[in-house]
XYZ file of C-alpha atoms in Angstrom:
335
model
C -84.689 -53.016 -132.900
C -87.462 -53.364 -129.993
C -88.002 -49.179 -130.166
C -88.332 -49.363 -133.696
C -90.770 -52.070 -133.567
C -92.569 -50.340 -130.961
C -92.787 -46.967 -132.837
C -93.948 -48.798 -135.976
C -96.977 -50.606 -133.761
C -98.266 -47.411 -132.467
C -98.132 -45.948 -135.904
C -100.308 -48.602 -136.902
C -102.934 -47.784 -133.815
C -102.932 -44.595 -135.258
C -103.839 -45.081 -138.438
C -106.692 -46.552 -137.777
C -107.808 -44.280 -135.157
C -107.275 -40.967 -138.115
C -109.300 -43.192 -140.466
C -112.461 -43.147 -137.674
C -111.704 -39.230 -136.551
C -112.016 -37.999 -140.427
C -115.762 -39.931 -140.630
C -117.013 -39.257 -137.644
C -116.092 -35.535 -137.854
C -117.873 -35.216 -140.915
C -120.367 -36.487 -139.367
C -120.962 -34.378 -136.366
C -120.433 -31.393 -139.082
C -123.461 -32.647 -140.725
C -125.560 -33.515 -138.241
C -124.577 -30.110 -135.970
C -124.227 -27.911 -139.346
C -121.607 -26.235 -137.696
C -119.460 -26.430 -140.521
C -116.114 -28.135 -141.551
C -113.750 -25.316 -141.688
C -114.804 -24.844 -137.957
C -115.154 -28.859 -136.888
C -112.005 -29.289 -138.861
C -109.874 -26.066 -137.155
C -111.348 -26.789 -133.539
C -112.499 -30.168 -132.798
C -110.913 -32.431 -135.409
C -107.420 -30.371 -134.909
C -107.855 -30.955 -131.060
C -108.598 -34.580 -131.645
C -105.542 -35.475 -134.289
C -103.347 -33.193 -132.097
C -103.688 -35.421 -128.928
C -100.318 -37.590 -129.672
C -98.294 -34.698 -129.282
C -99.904 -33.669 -125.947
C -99.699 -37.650 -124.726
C -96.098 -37.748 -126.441
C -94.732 -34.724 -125.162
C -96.257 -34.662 -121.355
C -94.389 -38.208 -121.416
C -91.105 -36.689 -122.570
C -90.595 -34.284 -120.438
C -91.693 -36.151 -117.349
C -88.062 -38.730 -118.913
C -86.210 -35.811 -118.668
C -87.016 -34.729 -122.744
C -87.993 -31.253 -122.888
C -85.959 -30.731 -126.337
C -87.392 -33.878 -127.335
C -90.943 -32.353 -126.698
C -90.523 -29.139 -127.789
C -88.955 -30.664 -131.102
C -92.236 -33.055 -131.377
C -94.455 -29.650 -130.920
C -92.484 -27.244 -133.812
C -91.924 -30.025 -135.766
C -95.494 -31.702 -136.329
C -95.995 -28.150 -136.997
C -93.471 -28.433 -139.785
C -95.094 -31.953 -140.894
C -98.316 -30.496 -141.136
C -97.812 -27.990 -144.000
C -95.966 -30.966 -145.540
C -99.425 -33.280 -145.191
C -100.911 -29.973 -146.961
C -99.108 -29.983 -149.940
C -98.944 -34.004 -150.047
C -102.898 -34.063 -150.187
C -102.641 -31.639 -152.477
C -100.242 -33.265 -155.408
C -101.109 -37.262 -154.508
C -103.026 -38.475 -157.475
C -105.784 -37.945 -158.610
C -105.362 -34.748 -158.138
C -107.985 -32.899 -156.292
C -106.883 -29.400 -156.363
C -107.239 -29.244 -152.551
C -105.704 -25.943 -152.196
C -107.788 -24.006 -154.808
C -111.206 -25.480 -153.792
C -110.780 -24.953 -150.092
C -112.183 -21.936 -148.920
C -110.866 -18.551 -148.287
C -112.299 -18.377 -144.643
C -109.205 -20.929 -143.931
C -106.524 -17.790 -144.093
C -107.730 -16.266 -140.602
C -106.610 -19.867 -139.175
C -103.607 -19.654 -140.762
C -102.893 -16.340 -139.558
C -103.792 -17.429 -136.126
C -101.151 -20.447 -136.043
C -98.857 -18.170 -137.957
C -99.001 -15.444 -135.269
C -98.920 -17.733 -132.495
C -95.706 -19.596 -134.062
C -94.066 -15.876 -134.056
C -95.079 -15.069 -130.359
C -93.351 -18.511 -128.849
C -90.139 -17.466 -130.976
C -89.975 -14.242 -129.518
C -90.613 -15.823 -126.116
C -87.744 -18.227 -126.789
C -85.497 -15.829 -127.692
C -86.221 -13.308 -124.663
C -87.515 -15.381 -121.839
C -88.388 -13.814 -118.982
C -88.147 -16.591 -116.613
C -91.224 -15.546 -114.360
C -93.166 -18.769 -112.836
C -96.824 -18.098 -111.600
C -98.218 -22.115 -110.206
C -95.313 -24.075 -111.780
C -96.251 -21.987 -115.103
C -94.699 -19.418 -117.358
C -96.013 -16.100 -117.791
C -95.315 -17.156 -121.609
C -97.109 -20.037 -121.270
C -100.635 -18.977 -119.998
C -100.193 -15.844 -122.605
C -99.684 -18.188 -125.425
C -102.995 -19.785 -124.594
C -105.076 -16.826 -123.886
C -104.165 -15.836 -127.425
C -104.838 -18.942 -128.704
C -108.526 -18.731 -127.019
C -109.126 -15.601 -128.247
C -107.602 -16.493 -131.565
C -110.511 -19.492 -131.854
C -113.032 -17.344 -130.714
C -112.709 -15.031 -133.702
C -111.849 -17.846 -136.245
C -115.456 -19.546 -134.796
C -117.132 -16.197 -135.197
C -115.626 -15.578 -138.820
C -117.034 -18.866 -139.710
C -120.111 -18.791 -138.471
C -120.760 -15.113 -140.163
C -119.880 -16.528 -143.588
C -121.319 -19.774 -143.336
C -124.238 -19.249 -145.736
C -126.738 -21.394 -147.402
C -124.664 -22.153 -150.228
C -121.787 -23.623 -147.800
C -124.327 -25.347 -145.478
C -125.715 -27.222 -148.589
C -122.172 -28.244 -149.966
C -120.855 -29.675 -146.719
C -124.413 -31.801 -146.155
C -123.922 -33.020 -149.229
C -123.742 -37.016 -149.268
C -122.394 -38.651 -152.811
C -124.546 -40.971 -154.258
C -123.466 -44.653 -152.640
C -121.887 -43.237 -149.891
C -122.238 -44.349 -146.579
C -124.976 -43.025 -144.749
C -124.298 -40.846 -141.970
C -124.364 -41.761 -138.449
C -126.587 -40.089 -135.815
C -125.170 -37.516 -134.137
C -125.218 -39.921 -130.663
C -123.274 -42.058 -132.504
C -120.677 -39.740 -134.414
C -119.628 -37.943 -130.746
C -119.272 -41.699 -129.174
C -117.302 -42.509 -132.176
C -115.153 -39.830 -132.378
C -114.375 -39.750 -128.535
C -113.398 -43.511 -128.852
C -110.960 -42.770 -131.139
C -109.273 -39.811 -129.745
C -108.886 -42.044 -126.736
C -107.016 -44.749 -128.665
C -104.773 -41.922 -130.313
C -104.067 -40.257 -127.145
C -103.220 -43.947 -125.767
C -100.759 -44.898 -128.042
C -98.841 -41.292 -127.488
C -96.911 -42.352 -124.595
C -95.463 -45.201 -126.841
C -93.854 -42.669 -128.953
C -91.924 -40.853 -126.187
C -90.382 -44.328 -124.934
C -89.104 -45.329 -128.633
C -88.226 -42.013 -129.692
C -85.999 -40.922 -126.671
C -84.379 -44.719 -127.472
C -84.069 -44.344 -131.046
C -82.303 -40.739 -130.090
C -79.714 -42.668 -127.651
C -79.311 -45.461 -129.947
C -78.547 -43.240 -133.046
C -77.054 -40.461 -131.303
C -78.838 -37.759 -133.347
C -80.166 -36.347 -130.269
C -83.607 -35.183 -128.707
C -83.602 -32.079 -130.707
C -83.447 -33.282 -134.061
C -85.348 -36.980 -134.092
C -88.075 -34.715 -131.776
C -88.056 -32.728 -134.398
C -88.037 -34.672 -136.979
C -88.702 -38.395 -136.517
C -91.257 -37.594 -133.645
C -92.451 -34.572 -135.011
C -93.436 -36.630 -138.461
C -94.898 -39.507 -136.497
C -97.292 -37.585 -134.221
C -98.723 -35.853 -137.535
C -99.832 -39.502 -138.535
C -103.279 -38.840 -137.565
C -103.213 -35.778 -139.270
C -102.049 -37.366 -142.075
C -104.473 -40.297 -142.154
C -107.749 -37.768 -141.181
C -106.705 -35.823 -144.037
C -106.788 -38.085 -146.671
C -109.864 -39.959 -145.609
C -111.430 -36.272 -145.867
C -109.791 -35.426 -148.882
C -110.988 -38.492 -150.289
C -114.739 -38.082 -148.689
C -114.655 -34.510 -150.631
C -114.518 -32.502 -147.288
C -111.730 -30.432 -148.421
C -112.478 -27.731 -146.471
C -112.406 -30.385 -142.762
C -108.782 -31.538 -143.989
C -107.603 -27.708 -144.486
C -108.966 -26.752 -141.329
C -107.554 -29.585 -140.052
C -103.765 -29.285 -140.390
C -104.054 -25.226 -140.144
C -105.698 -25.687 -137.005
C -103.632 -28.448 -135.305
C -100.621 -25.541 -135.904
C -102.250 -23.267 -133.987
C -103.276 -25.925 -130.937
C -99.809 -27.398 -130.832
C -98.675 -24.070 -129.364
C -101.682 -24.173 -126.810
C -100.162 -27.458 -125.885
C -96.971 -25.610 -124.104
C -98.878 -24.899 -121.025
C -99.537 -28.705 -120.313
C -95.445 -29.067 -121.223
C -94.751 -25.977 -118.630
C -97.288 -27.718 -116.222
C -95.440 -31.211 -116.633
C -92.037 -29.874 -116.334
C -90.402 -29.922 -113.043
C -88.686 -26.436 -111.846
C -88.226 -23.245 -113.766
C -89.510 -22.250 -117.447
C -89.413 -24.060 -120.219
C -88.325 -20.944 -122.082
C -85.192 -20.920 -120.588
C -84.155 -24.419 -120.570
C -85.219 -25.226 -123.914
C -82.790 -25.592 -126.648
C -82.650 -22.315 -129.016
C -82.209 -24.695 -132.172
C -86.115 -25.032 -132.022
C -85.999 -21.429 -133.285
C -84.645 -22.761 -136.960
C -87.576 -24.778 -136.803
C -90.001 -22.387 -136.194
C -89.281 -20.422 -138.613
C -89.441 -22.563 -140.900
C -92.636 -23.560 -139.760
C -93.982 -19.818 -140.158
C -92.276 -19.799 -143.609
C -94.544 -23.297 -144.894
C -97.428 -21.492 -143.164
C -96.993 -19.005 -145.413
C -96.046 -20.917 -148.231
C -99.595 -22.941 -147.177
C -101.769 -19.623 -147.056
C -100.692 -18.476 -150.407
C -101.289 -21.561 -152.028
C -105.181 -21.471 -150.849
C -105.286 -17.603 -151.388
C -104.105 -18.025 -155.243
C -106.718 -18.799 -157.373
C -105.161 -18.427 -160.750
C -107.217 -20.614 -163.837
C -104.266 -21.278 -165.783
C -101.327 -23.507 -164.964
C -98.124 -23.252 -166.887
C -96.968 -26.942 -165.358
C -98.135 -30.068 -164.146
C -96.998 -29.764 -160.447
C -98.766 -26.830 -158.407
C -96.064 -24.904 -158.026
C -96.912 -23.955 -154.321
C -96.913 -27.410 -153.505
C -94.069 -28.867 -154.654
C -92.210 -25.431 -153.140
C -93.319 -26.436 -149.726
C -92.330 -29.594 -150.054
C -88.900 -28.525 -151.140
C -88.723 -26.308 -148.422
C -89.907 -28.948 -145.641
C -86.845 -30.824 -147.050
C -83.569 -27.863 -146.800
C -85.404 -27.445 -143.196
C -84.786 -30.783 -142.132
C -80.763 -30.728 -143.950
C -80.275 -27.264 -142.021
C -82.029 -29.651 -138.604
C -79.711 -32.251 -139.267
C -76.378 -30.239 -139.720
C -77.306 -28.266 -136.968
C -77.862 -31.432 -134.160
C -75.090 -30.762 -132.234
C -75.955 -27.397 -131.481
């Protein structure tokens, strides 16, 4: 009863931090004209991303690595599942055909990276440089480079046109804070997210004991699905500010940082690699992940004018999918 109390207050801390990410991302877009597909895919990612790195450091210093690992692969798995919610929660917005094509080199990014730490799971080599995998520090130079080039895609296709639409400001809309204010505001929040992450671990390795569903699956699940809250909460305050293109960017890139966020679980993890140790159920889950990825990338890359129902049909597929992935998580607990 206490843990569940305790996971539903941090929730609530959450929430209100995503609502105050979402606006003042925007607003450093604006203000910095960088862009939302990159603010979205870099900074706002980073920020809404921080739970699992406060969650997951916390786990594994209890003795939780498959309870971290499952928070990391399944957030992932949440994500694409925020995606396609955004995408069919009335009024419909058509998220996925008016975001921008630009957002498929993200995708690719978190879907290559996703492939990478399977194939490291699945042939670890067990080499420790500093108390880190060789896997680990790999993962994230990809990931660097990965950003560099999604930054530098942007940046080359961020034209006049696109600079005009995201400095656009509805009529009665708030006005937009100063840049001064938007970074303060932004790094206030992504303090209070990364605060309540520790709160997570605690009630989630209790709710595992007390329900005996184990680390793996309520990481993976249950953890995974609560960490994504600021995801969640950013994405529908942007959806609903029109800044489609921050909330894409958004989930795509908090896929590809999640993996980034293994080196801080290597660093926190006492002895040999995480690769080895870990659980190789996490595998089902990240392919699954790769698979709503996909399922995600097509659904922004289609651009079809006619509709022959009233569901997007992309949509309600990932959401299907999200749904045998966590049957085939739960049947497969024990393992």
């Amino acid at each position: 009863m206490q843990s569940g109390l305790l996971f539903v207050a941090a929730g609530a801390v959450v929430v209100a931090a995503g609502t105050a990410l979402a606006r003042y991302g925007d607003a450093i877009a604006h203000r910095t004209r960088a862009g939302r597909l990159w603010i979205g895919a870099v900074l706002l990612a980073g920020a809404t991303s921080l739970p699992e790195l406060g969650t997951d450091i916390a786990a594994v210093r209890m003795g939780a690595l498959d309870l971290a690992l499952g928070d990391l692969f399944g957030s992932s798995m949440a994500n694409m599942l925020i995606l396609a919610l955004v995408d069919l929660m009335p009024p419909r917005r058509e998220v996925l055909r008016r975001a921008t094509l630009d957002h498929a080199l993200a995708a690719c990014l978190a879907i290559g990276l996703s492939a990478a730490t399977a194939a490291c799971l699945l042939a670890p080599s067990g080499r420790v440089v500093a108390g880190v995998s060789v896997e680990s520090m790999a993962l994230v130079v990809a990931y660097l480079l990965g950003t560099r080039a999604v930054y530098r895609h942007a940046m080359r296709n961020f034209g006049p046109e696109q600079l005009a639409a995201d400095a656009e400001v509805g009529p009665g809309a708030e006005p937009v804070p100063t840049l001064g204010r938007a970074v303060a505001g932004f790094g206030a929040a992504a303090l209070v997210t990364l605060a309540a992450a520790p709160v997570f671990a605690y009630a989630a390795k209790a709710l595992a004991e007390e329900t005996g569903l184990g680390t793996t699956f309520v990481g993976t699940w249950l953890v995974g699905l609560s960490t994504s809250l600021p995801e969640l909460v950013t994405s529908v305050a942007a959806v609903r500010m029109g800044a489609f293109d921050l909330a894409v960017g958004n989930l795509l890139g908090s896929n590809a940082f999640n993996i980034s966020i293994l080196l801080w679980v290597d660093l926190a993890y006492p002895g040999g690699s995480i690769f080895v140790d870990a659980s190789r159920s996490h595998l089902l889950s990240i392919v699954f992940g790769i698979i709503l990825m996909v399922l995600g990338l097509a659904a922004i890359v289609y651009r079809a004018k006619k509709r022959f129902a009233m569901l997007e049909p992309d949509s309600a597929l990932i959401v299907l999918t999200y749904g045998l992935a966590i049957l085939m998580l739960y049947l497969r607990r024990g393992g």
